[in-house]
Amino acid sequence: MADLDSKAKSPFVFKSAYYLSLYTKRRARNLRQLAEGIRAADPGVIFHHVFHVVFAKHLLHPYYTNDFARWVGEELNDDDLAIELSSISGAEPATVEDVRRELLAVLEPRADERAARREFVFVSMVPIVYEVGLKAETLAEFLDAVAAAPPESVAYHFVTARVLYGNGRNDFSRWLVEEFGLTSAADALSRIDPLIYNDERQLKSEVVRTLERALL
C-alpha cells in the first residue's frame, strides 16, 4: 500500500473546462471529401468529432464511437467501414494527431465519391479552462479530491489535456509518477480507454475504482 500521507513537491490543482463549438466552413458529401477534411482540419475538429462521446451532453448511437463512423454508417450505409472507424482507440498514448493518422489510414484507401444522403459538417471545439477549487498535496487528499471533483474535471484531466494538448499521458498518471514514482498505479490508469464510456460520470467512476485498487 502506498504512503498516503507523504507530500508532493508540486500539488495537483484540479481544473475543468467548458467547450465552445465552432462551426467551420468545411463540408463533406462523399468519402473523398471526408478524408480531405480530416487531413486539413485543425486539432479541435478531430477532438470534437471523436472524443465528445465522453461528455454527457453529447450522446451517440451505441453502434458508433465517433461522428465519422456514425455518418459513414447512417448516410452512406457502409456498415463495414463504420465498424472500422469505430474501432479506432482513444486509449493512451493517443493524441489528436495519432487519431487523425488512424482515421486517414482507414478512410483513404476507400475514399470514393459515392454521394451521402446528408453532408458532414465539420465542427471544432475549443476548451475554456478554469480551476474548480480543489487541490491535493498527498495521495490521501488526491483520492478524496478525485472522488469529489465534478465529472467534467476528471474528463478534462484524463482526456482533454492528454489528447488535445499532445501530452500523450493523462494528468493523473503524470502526477503520480513525477511526484511519487508510482508507475504501477499510473499504468493502471493509462490502460483505461475513455471511448468505451459514453459520459463523464462513467469515466470518473472507473478512474476512482482504479485509483482505489492501486493505492489502498
Coordinates of N, CA and C in Angstrom, one line a residue:
M1 N 0.8 -1.2 0.0 CA 0.0 0.0 0.0 C 0.9 1.3 0.0
A2 N 0.5 2.2 -0.8 CA 1.3 3.5 -0.9 C 1.1 4.3 0.4
D3 N 2.2 5.1 0.7 CA 2.1 6.0 1.8 C 1.2 7.2 1.5
L4 N 0.0 7.2 2.0 CA -1.0 8.2 1.6 C -0.7 9.6 2.2
D5 N 0.2 9.7 3.1 CA 0.4 11.0 3.8 C 1.6 11.7 3.4
S6 N 2.5 11.1 2.5 CA 3.7 11.8 2.1 C 3.2 13.0 1.1
K7 N 4.0 14.1 1.2 CA 3.6 15.2 0.4 C 4.3 15.3 -0.9
A8 N 3.6 15.8 -1.9 CA 4.2 16.0 -3.2 C 5.0 17.4 -3.2
K9 N 6.0 17.5 -4.1 CA 6.7 18.8 -4.2 C 5.7 19.8 -4.9
S10 N 5.0 19.3 -5.8 CA 4.0 20.2 -6.5 C 2.6 19.6 -6.3
P11 N 1.7 20.4 -5.8 CA 0.3 19.9 -5.6 C -0.4 19.7 -6.9
F12 N -1.4 18.8 -6.9 CA -2.2 18.7 -8.1 C -3.4 19.7 -8.0
V13 N -3.5 20.5 -8.9 CA -4.6 21.5 -9.0 C -5.6 21.1 -10.0
F14 N -6.8 20.9 -9.5 CA -7.9 20.4 -10.4 C -8.5 21.5 -11.2
K15 N -8.6 21.2 -12.5 CA -9.2 22.1 -13.4 C -10.4 21.4 -14.2
S16 N -11.1 22.2 -14.8 CA -12.2 21.7 -15.7 C -12.3 22.6 -16.9
A17 N -13.2 22.3 -17.8 CA -13.4 23.1 -19.0 C -14.8 23.1 -19.4
Y18 N -15.3 24.1 -20.0 CA -16.5 24.0 -20.9 C -16.0 24.3 -22.3
Y19 N -16.8 23.8 -23.2 CA -16.3 23.7 -24.6 C -17.2 24.5 -25.6
L20 N -16.6 25.3 -26.3 CA -17.2 26.1 -27.3 C -17.2 25.4 -28.6
S21 N -18.4 25.2 -29.2 CA -18.4 24.5 -30.6 C -18.4 25.6 -31.6
L22 N -17.5 25.4 -32.6 CA -17.3 26.4 -33.6 C -17.5 25.7 -35.0
Y23 N -18.6 26.2 -35.7 CA -18.8 25.6 -37.0 C -17.9 26.1 -38.0
T24 N -17.3 25.2 -38.8 CA -16.3 25.6 -39.8 C -17.1 25.7 -41.2
K25 N -16.4 26.1 -42.2 CA -17.0 26.3 -43.5 C -16.8 25.0 -44.3
R26 N -16.1 24.0 -43.7 CA -15.9 22.8 -44.5 C -17.0 21.8 -44.4
R27 N -17.4 21.2 -45.5 CA -18.4 20.1 -45.6 C -17.9 19.0 -46.4
A28 N -18.5 17.8 -46.2 CA -18.1 16.6 -47.0 C -19.4 15.9 -47.4
R29 N -19.4 15.6 -48.7 CA -20.6 14.9 -49.3 C -20.2 13.5 -49.8
N30 N -19.0 13.2 -49.7 CA -18.6 11.8 -50.0 C -17.3 11.5 -49.2
L31 N -16.8 10.2 -49.3 CA -15.7 9.8 -48.6 C -14.4 10.5 -48.9
R32 N -14.2 10.9 -50.2 CA -13.0 11.6 -50.6 C -13.0 13.0 -49.9
Q33 N -14.1 13.7 -49.8 CA -14.2 15.0 -49.2 C -14.0 14.8 -47.6
L34 N -14.5 13.7 -47.1 CA -14.4 13.5 -45.7 C -12.9 13.3 -45.3
A35 N -12.2 12.5 -46.1 CA -10.8 12.3 -45.9 C -10.0 13.6 -46.0
E36 N -10.3 14.4 -47.1 CA -9.7 15.7 -47.2 C -9.9 16.6 -46.1
G37 N -11.1 16.6 -45.6 CA -11.5 17.4 -44.4 C -10.7 17.0 -43.2
I38 N -10.6 15.7 -42.9 CA -9.9 15.2 -41.8 C -8.4 15.6 -41.9
R39 N -7.9 15.5 -43.0 CA -6.4 15.8 -43.2 C -6.2 17.3 -43.0
A40 N -7.1 18.2 -43.4 CA -6.9 19.6 -43.3 C -7.4 20.2 -41.9
A41 N -8.2 19.5 -41.2 CA -8.9 20.0 -40.0 C -7.9 20.4 -38.9
D42 N -8.3 21.4 -38.2 CA -7.5 21.8 -37.0 C -7.7 20.8 -35.9
P43 N -6.8 20.7 -34.9 CA -6.9 19.7 -33.9 C -8.3 19.6 -33.2
G44 N -8.9 20.8 -33.0 CA -10.2 20.9 -32.3 C -11.3 20.2 -33.0
V45 N -11.2 20.1 -34.3 CA -12.2 19.4 -35.1 C -12.1 17.9 -34.8
I46 N -10.9 17.3 -34.9 CA -10.7 15.9 -34.6 C -11.1 15.6 -33.2
F47 N -10.7 16.4 -32.3 CA -11.1 16.2 -30.9 C -12.6 16.2 -30.7
H48 N -13.3 17.2 -31.3 CA -14.7 17.2 -31.2 C -15.4 16.0 -31.7
H49 N -15.1 15.6 -32.9 CA -15.9 14.5 -33.6 C -15.5 13.2 -33.1
V50 N -14.4 13.0 -32.4 CA -14.0 11.7 -31.9 C -14.3 11.6 -30.4
F51 N -14.0 12.6 -29.6 CA -14.0 12.5 -28.2 C -15.2 13.1 -27.5
H52 N -16.0 13.8 -28.2 CA -17.2 14.4 -27.5 C -18.1 13.3 -27.0
V53 N -18.0 12.0 -27.4 CA -18.8 10.9 -26.9 C -18.6 10.8 -25.4
V54 N -17.4 11.2 -24.9 CA -17.2 11.0 -23.5 C -18.0 12.0 -22.7
F55 N -18.4 13.1 -23.2 CA -19.1 14.1 -22.5 C -20.6 13.9 -22.5
A56 N -21.2 14.0 -21.3 CA -22.6 13.6 -21.1 C -23.6 14.3 -22.0
K57 N -23.3 15.6 -22.4 CA -24.3 16.3 -23.1 C -24.2 16.0 -24.6
H58 N -23.3 15.1 -25.0 CA -23.2 14.7 -26.4 C -23.2 13.2 -26.5
L59 N -24.4 12.6 -26.8 CA -24.6 11.2 -26.9 C -24.7 10.7 -28.3
L60 N -24.0 9.6 -28.6 CA -24.1 9.0 -29.9 C -24.9 7.7 -29.8
H61 N -25.3 7.2 -31.0 CA -25.9 5.9 -31.1 C -24.9 4.9 -30.6
P62 N -25.3 3.9 -29.8 CA -24.3 3.0 -29.2 C -23.5 2.2 -30.2
Y63 N -24.0 2.1 -31.5 CA -23.2 1.4 -32.5 C -21.9 2.1 -32.9
Y64 N -21.8 3.4 -32.7 CA -20.7 4.2 -33.2 C -20.0 4.9 -32.0
T65 N -18.7 5.0 -32.1 CA -17.9 5.6 -31.1 C -17.4 7.0 -31.5
N66 N -17.7 7.4 -32.7 CA -17.3 8.8 -33.1 C -18.3 9.3 -34.3
D67 N -18.2 10.5 -34.6 CA -19.1 11.1 -35.6 C -18.8 10.6 -37.0
F68 N -17.6 10.4 -37.3 CA -17.2 9.9 -38.6 C -17.8 8.6 -38.9
A69 N -17.7 7.7 -37.9 CA -18.3 6.4 -38.1 C -19.8 6.5 -38.2
R70 N -20.5 7.3 -37.4 CA -21.9 7.5 -37.5 C -22.3 7.9 -38.9
W71 N -21.6 8.9 -39.4 CA -22.0 9.5 -40.7 C -21.8 8.4 -41.8
V72 N -20.7 7.7 -41.8 CA -20.5 6.7 -42.8 C -21.6 5.6 -42.7
G73 N -21.9 5.2 -41.5 CA -22.9 4.2 -41.3 C -24.3 4.6 -41.7
E74 N -24.7 5.8 -41.3 CA -26.1 6.3 -41.5 C -26.3 7.0 -42.8
E75 N -25.3 7.7 -43.3 CA -25.6 8.5 -44.5 C -25.0 7.8 -45.8
L76 N -24.1 6.9 -45.6 CA -23.5 6.1 -46.8 C -23.9 4.6 -46.7
N77 N -24.5 4.2 -45.6 CA -24.9 2.8 -45.4 C -23.7 1.8 -45.6
D78 N -22.5 2.3 -45.2 CA -21.3 1.4 -45.3 C -21.0 0.9 -43.9
D79 N -21.7 -0.2 -43.5 CA -21.5 -0.7 -42.1 C -20.1 -1.2 -41.8
D80 N -19.5 -1.8 -42.8 CA -18.1 -2.3 -42.6 C -17.1 -1.2 -42.3
L81 N -17.2 -0.2 -43.1 CA -16.3 0.9 -42.9 C -16.6 1.6 -41.6
A82 N -17.9 1.8 -41.2 CA -18.3 2.4 -40.0 C -17.7 1.6 -38.8
I83 N -17.8 0.3 -38.9 CA -17.2 -0.5 -37.8 C -15.7 -0.3 -37.7
E84 N -15.0 -0.2 -38.8 CA -13.6 0.0 -38.7 C -13.3 1.4 -38.1
L85 N -14.0 2.4 -38.5 CA -13.8 3.7 -37.9 C -14.1 3.7 -36.4
S86 N -15.1 2.9 -36.0 CA -15.5 2.8 -34.6 C -14.5 2.1 -33.7
S87 N -13.6 1.3 -34.4 CA -12.6 0.5 -33.7 C -11.4 1.3 -33.3
I88 N -11.3 2.5 -33.8 CA -10.1 3.4 -33.5 C -10.1 3.7 -32.0
S89 N -9.0 3.4 -31.4 CA -8.9 3.6 -29.9 C -8.6 5.0 -29.5
G90 N -9.1 5.4 -28.4 CA -8.8 6.6 -27.8 C -7.8 6.5 -26.6
A91 N -7.3 5.2 -26.4 CA -6.5 5.0 -25.2 C -5.1 5.6 -25.4
E92 N -4.4 5.7 -24.3 CA -3.1 6.2 -24.3 C -2.2 5.3 -25.1
P93 N -1.2 6.0 -25.8 CA -0.8 7.4 -25.7 C -1.4 8.2 -26.8
A94 N -2.6 7.9 -27.3 CA -3.2 8.6 -28.5 C -3.4 10.1 -28.2
T95 N -2.9 10.9 -29.2 CA -3.2 12.3 -29.2 C -4.1 12.6 -30.5
V96 N -4.4 13.8 -30.6 CA -5.2 14.2 -31.8 C -4.5 13.7 -33.1
E97 N -3.3 14.0 -33.2 CA -2.6 13.6 -34.4 C -2.5 12.1 -34.7
D98 N -2.3 11.4 -33.6 CA -2.4 9.9 -33.7 C -3.7 9.4 -34.3
V99 N -4.8 10.0 -33.7 CA -6.1 9.6 -34.2 C -6.4 10.1 -35.6
R100 N -5.9 11.2 -36.0 CA -6.0 11.7 -37.4 C -5.4 10.7 -38.3
R101 N -4.1 10.3 -38.0 CA -3.4 9.3 -38.8 C -4.2 8.0 -38.9
E102 N -4.8 7.5 -37.8 CA -5.5 6.3 -37.9 C -6.8 6.4 -38.7
L103 N -7.5 7.5 -38.6 CA -8.7 7.8 -39.4 C -8.3 7.8 -40.9
L104 N -7.3 8.4 -41.2 CA -6.9 8.5 -42.7 C -6.4 7.2 -43.2
A105 N -5.7 6.4 -42.3 CA -5.3 5.1 -42.8 C -6.5 4.2 -43.1
V106 N -7.6 4.4 -42.4 CA -8.8 3.6 -42.7 C -9.5 4.2 -43.9
L107 N -9.7 5.5 -44.0 CA -10.5 6.1 -45.0 C -9.9 6.2 -46.4
E108 N -8.6 6.6 -46.4 CA -8.0 7.0 -47.7 C -8.1 5.9 -48.8
P109 N -7.8 4.6 -48.4 CA -7.9 3.5 -49.4 C -9.3 3.4 -50.0
R110 N -10.3 3.9 -49.3 CA -11.7 3.8 -49.8 C -12.4 5.1 -50.1
A111 N -11.6 6.1 -50.3 CA -12.1 7.5 -50.4 C -12.7 7.7 -51.8
D112 N -13.9 7.2 -52.1 CA -14.5 7.4 -53.4 C -15.5 8.5 -53.3
E113 N -16.3 8.6 -54.4 CA -17.2 9.8 -54.5 C -18.7 9.4 -54.4
R114 N -19.0 8.3 -53.8 CA -20.4 7.9 -53.5 C -21.0 9.1 -52.7
A115 N -22.2 9.5 -53.2 CA -22.9 10.6 -52.6 C -23.6 10.2 -51.3
A116 N -23.4 10.9 -50.2 CA -24.1 10.7 -49.0 C -25.5 11.3 -49.0
R117 N -26.4 10.8 -48.2 CA -27.7 11.4 -48.2 C -27.7 12.8 -47.6
R118 N -26.9 13.0 -46.6 CA -26.7 14.3 -46.0 C -25.2 14.6 -45.8
E119 N -24.8 15.9 -45.9 CA -23.4 16.2 -45.9 C -22.9 16.2 -44.4
F120 N -21.6 16.0 -44.3 CA -21.0 16.0 -43.0 C -20.5 17.4 -42.8
V121 N -20.8 18.0 -41.6 CA -20.4 19.3 -41.3 C -19.3 19.3 -40.2
F122 N -18.2 19.8 -40.5 CA -17.0 19.8 -39.6 C -17.2 20.9 -38.6
V123 N -17.1 20.5 -37.3 CA -17.3 21.4 -36.2 C -16.0 21.3 -35.3
S124 N -15.5 22.4 -34.9 CA -14.4 22.4 -34.0 C -14.8 22.7 -32.6
M125 N -13.9 22.4 -31.6 CA -14.2 22.5 -30.2 C -13.1 23.2 -29.5
V126 N -13.4 24.3 -28.7 CA -12.3 25.0 -28.0 C -12.6 24.9 -26.5
P127 N -11.7 24.4 -25.7 CA -11.9 24.3 -24.3 C -11.6 25.6 -23.6
I128 N -12.5 26.0 -22.7 CA -12.3 27.2 -21.9 C -12.0 26.6 -20.5
V129 N -10.8 26.8 -20.0 CA -10.3 26.1 -18.8 C -10.4 27.0 -17.6
Y130 N -10.8 26.3 -16.5 CA -10.9 27.1 -15.2 C -10.6 26.1 -14.0
E131 N -10.1 26.7 -12.9 CA -9.9 25.9 -11.7 C -11.2 25.6 -11.0
V132 N -11.3 24.4 -10.4 CA -12.5 24.1 -9.7 C -12.5 24.2 -8.2
G133 N -11.3 24.7 -7.7 CA -11.2 24.9 -6.2 C -10.8 23.7 -5.4
L134 N -10.2 22.7 -6.1 CA -9.7 21.5 -5.4 C -8.2 21.4 -5.6
K135 N -7.5 21.0 -4.6 CA -6.0 20.8 -4.7 C -5.6 19.7 -3.8
A136 N -4.6 18.9 -4.2 CA -4.1 17.8 -3.4 C -2.6 17.8 -3.3
E137 N -2.1 17.6 -2.1 CA -0.7 17.5 -1.9 C -0.3 16.1 -1.5
T138 N -1.2 15.4 -0.9 CA -0.9 14.0 -0.5 C -1.7 13.0 -1.3
L139 N -1.4 11.8 -1.3 CA -2.2 10.8 -2.0 C -3.6 10.7 -1.4
A140 N -3.7 10.8 -0.1 CA -5.0 10.8 0.6 C -5.9 11.9 0.1
E141 N -5.3 13.1 0.0 CA -6.0 14.2 -0.5 C -6.4 14.1 -1.9
F142 N -5.5 13.4 -2.7 CA -5.8 13.2 -4.1 C -6.9 12.3 -4.3
L143 N -7.0 11.2 -3.6 CA -8.1 10.2 -3.7 C -9.4 10.9 -3.3
D144 N -9.4 11.7 -2.2 CA -10.6 12.4 -1.8 C -11.0 13.4 -2.9
A145 N -10.0 14.1 -3.5 CA -10.3 15.2 -4.4 C -10.9 14.6 -5.7
V146 N -10.3 13.5 -6.2 CA -10.8 12.9 -7.4 C -12.3 12.5 -7.2
A147 N -12.6 11.9 -6.0 CA -13.9 11.5 -5.7 C -14.9 12.6 -5.7
A148 N -14.4 13.8 -5.2 CA -15.2 15.0 -5.0 C -15.3 15.8 -6.3
A149 N -14.4 15.7 -7.2 CA -14.3 16.5 -8.4 C -15.5 16.3 -9.3
P150 N -16.0 17.4 -9.9 CA -17.0 17.2 -10.9 C -16.5 16.2 -12.0
P151 N -17.4 15.4 -12.6 CA -17.0 14.5 -13.6 C -16.4 15.2 -14.8
E152 N -16.8 16.5 -15.1 CA -16.2 17.2 -16.1 C -14.7 17.5 -15.9
S153 N -14.3 17.6 -14.6 CA -12.9 17.9 -14.3 C -12.1 16.6 -14.5
V154 N -12.6 15.5 -14.1 CA -11.9 14.2 -14.4 C -11.7 14.0 -15.9
A155 N -12.8 14.3 -16.7 CA -12.7 14.2 -18.1 C -11.7 15.1 -18.7
Y156 N -11.6 16.3 -18.2 CA -10.6 17.3 -18.6 C -9.2 16.8 -18.4
H157 N -8.9 16.3 -17.2 CA -7.5 15.8 -16.9 C -7.2 14.5 -17.6
F158 N -8.2 13.7 -17.8 CA -8.0 12.4 -18.3 C -8.0 12.3 -19.8
V159 N -8.8 13.2 -20.4 CA -9.0 13.2 -21.9 C -8.4 14.4 -22.6
T160 N -9.0 15.6 -22.2 CA -8.7 16.8 -23.0 C -7.2 17.1 -22.9
A161 N -6.7 17.2 -21.7 CA -5.3 17.6 -21.5 C -4.3 16.7 -22.3
R162 N -4.6 15.4 -22.3 CA -3.8 14.4 -23.0 C -3.9 14.5 -24.5
V163 N -5.2 14.4 -25.0 CA -5.4 14.3 -26.4 C -5.2 15.6 -27.1
L164 N -5.8 16.6 -26.7 CA -5.8 17.9 -27.4 C -4.4 18.6 -27.3
Y165 N -3.8 18.5 -26.1 CA -2.5 19.2 -25.9 C -1.3 18.4 -26.3
G166 N -1.5 17.1 -26.7 CA -0.4 16.3 -27.1 C 0.5 15.8 -26.0
N167 N 0.0 15.7 -24.8 CA 0.8 15.3 -23.7 C 1.1 13.8 -23.8
G168 N 0.3 13.0 -24.4 CA 0.5 11.6 -24.5 C 0.1 10.8 -23.3
R169 N -0.1 11.4 -22.2 CA -0.5 10.7 -20.9 C -1.4 11.6 -20.1
N170 N -2.4 11.0 -19.4 CA -3.3 11.8 -18.6 C -2.6 12.5 -17.5
D171 N -3.2 13.6 -17.0 CA -2.6 14.4 -16.0 C -2.4 13.6 -14.6
F172 N -3.4 12.7 -14.3 CA -3.3 12.0 -13.1 C -2.1 11.0 -13.1
S173 N -1.9 10.3 -14.1 CA -0.8 9.4 -14.2 C 0.6 10.1 -14.2
R174 N 0.6 11.2 -14.9 CA 1.9 12.0 -14.9 C 2.2 12.5 -13.5
W175 N 1.2 13.0 -12.7 CA 1.5 13.4 -11.4 C 1.9 12.3 -10.5
L176 N 1.3 11.2 -10.5 CA 1.6 10.0 -9.7 C 3.1 9.6 -9.9
V177 N 3.5 9.6 -11.2 CA 4.9 9.2 -11.5 C 5.9 10.3 -11.1
E178 N 5.6 11.5 -11.5 CA 6.5 12.6 -11.2 C 6.7 12.9 -9.7
E179 N 5.6 12.8 -9.0 CA 5.7 13.2 -7.5 C 6.0 12.0 -6.6
F180 N 5.5 10.8 -7.0 CA 5.7 9.7 -6.1 C 6.3 8.5 -6.7
G181 N 6.6 8.5 -7.9 CA 7.2 7.3 -8.6 C 6.3 6.1 -8.7
L182 N 5.0 6.4 -8.7 CA 4.0 5.3 -8.6 C 3.7 4.8 -10.1
T183 N 4.6 4.1 -10.7 CA 4.4 3.7 -12.1 C 3.3 2.7 -12.2
S184 N 3.1 1.8 -11.3 CA 2.1 0.8 -11.4 C 0.7 1.4 -11.4
A185 N 0.5 2.3 -10.4 CA -0.8 3.0 -10.4 C -1.0 3.8 -11.6
A186 N 0.0 4.5 -12.0 CA -0.1 5.3 -13.2 C -0.4 4.5 -14.5
D187 N 0.2 3.3 -14.6 CA 0.0 2.5 -15.7 C -1.5 1.9 -15.7
A188 N -2.0 1.6 -14.5 CA -3.3 1.1 -14.4 C -4.3 2.1 -14.9
L189 N -4.1 3.4 -14.6 CA -5.0 4.5 -15.1 C -4.8 4.6 -16.6
S190 N -3.6 4.5 -17.1 CA -3.3 4.7 -18.5 C -4.0 3.6 -19.4
R191 N -4.3 2.5 -18.8 CA -5.0 1.4 -19.6 C -6.4 1.7 -19.9
I192 N -7.0 2.7 -19.2 CA -8.4 3.0 -19.4 C -8.6 3.7 -20.8
D193 N -9.5 3.2 -21.6 CA -9.9 3.8 -22.9 C -11.1 4.6 -22.7
P194 N -11.0 5.9 -22.7 CA -12.2 6.8 -22.4 C -13.3 6.6 -23.5
L195 N -13.0 6.1 -24.6 CA -14.0 6.0 -25.7 C -15.0 4.8 -25.4
I196 N -14.8 4.0 -24.4 CA -15.7 3.0 -24.1 C -16.8 3.4 -23.2
Y197 N -16.7 4.7 -22.7 CA -17.7 5.3 -21.8 C -18.4 6.4 -22.5
N198 N -19.7 6.5 -22.3 CA -20.5 7.5 -23.1 C -20.9 8.7 -22.2
D199 N -20.3 8.8 -21.0 CA -20.5 10.1 -20.3 C -19.4 10.2 -19.3
E200 N -19.2 11.4 -18.8 CA -18.1 11.7 -17.9 C -18.3 10.9 -16.5
R201 N -19.5 10.7 -16.1 CA -19.8 10.1 -14.8 C -19.2 8.6 -14.8
Q202 N -19.5 7.9 -15.9 CA -19.0 6.5 -16.0 C -17.4 6.5 -16.0
L203 N -16.9 7.5 -16.8 CA -15.4 7.5 -16.8 C -14.8 7.9 -15.4
K204 N -15.5 8.8 -14.7 CA -15.0 9.2 -13.4 C -15.1 8.0 -12.4
S205 N -16.2 7.2 -12.5 CA -16.3 6.1 -11.6 C -15.2 5.0 -11.8
E206 N -14.8 4.8 -13.1 CA -13.8 3.9 -13.4 C -12.4 4.4 -12.9
V207 N -12.2 5.7 -13.1 CA -10.9 6.3 -12.6 C -10.8 6.1 -11.1
V208 N -11.9 6.4 -10.4 CA -11.9 6.3 -8.9 C -11.7 4.9 -8.5
R209 N -12.4 3.9 -9.1 CA -12.2 2.5 -8.8 C -10.7 2.1 -9.0
T210 N -10.2 2.5 -10.1 CA -8.8 2.1 -10.5 C -7.8 2.7 -9.5
L211 N -8.0 3.9 -9.1 CA -7.1 4.5 -8.1 C -7.2 3.8 -6.7
E212 N -8.4 3.5 -6.3 CA -8.6 2.9 -5.0 C -7.9 1.5 -5.0
R213 N -8.1 0.7 -6.1 CA -7.4 -0.6 -6.2 C -5.9 -0.4 -6.1
A214 N -5.4 0.6 -6.8 CA -3.9 0.7 -6.9 C -3.3 1.3 -5.6
L215 N -4.0 2.1 -4.9 CA -3.4 2.9 -3.8 C -3.8 2.4 -2.4
L216 N -4.9 1.7 -2.3 CA -5.4 1.3 -0.9 C -5.0 -0.1 -0.6

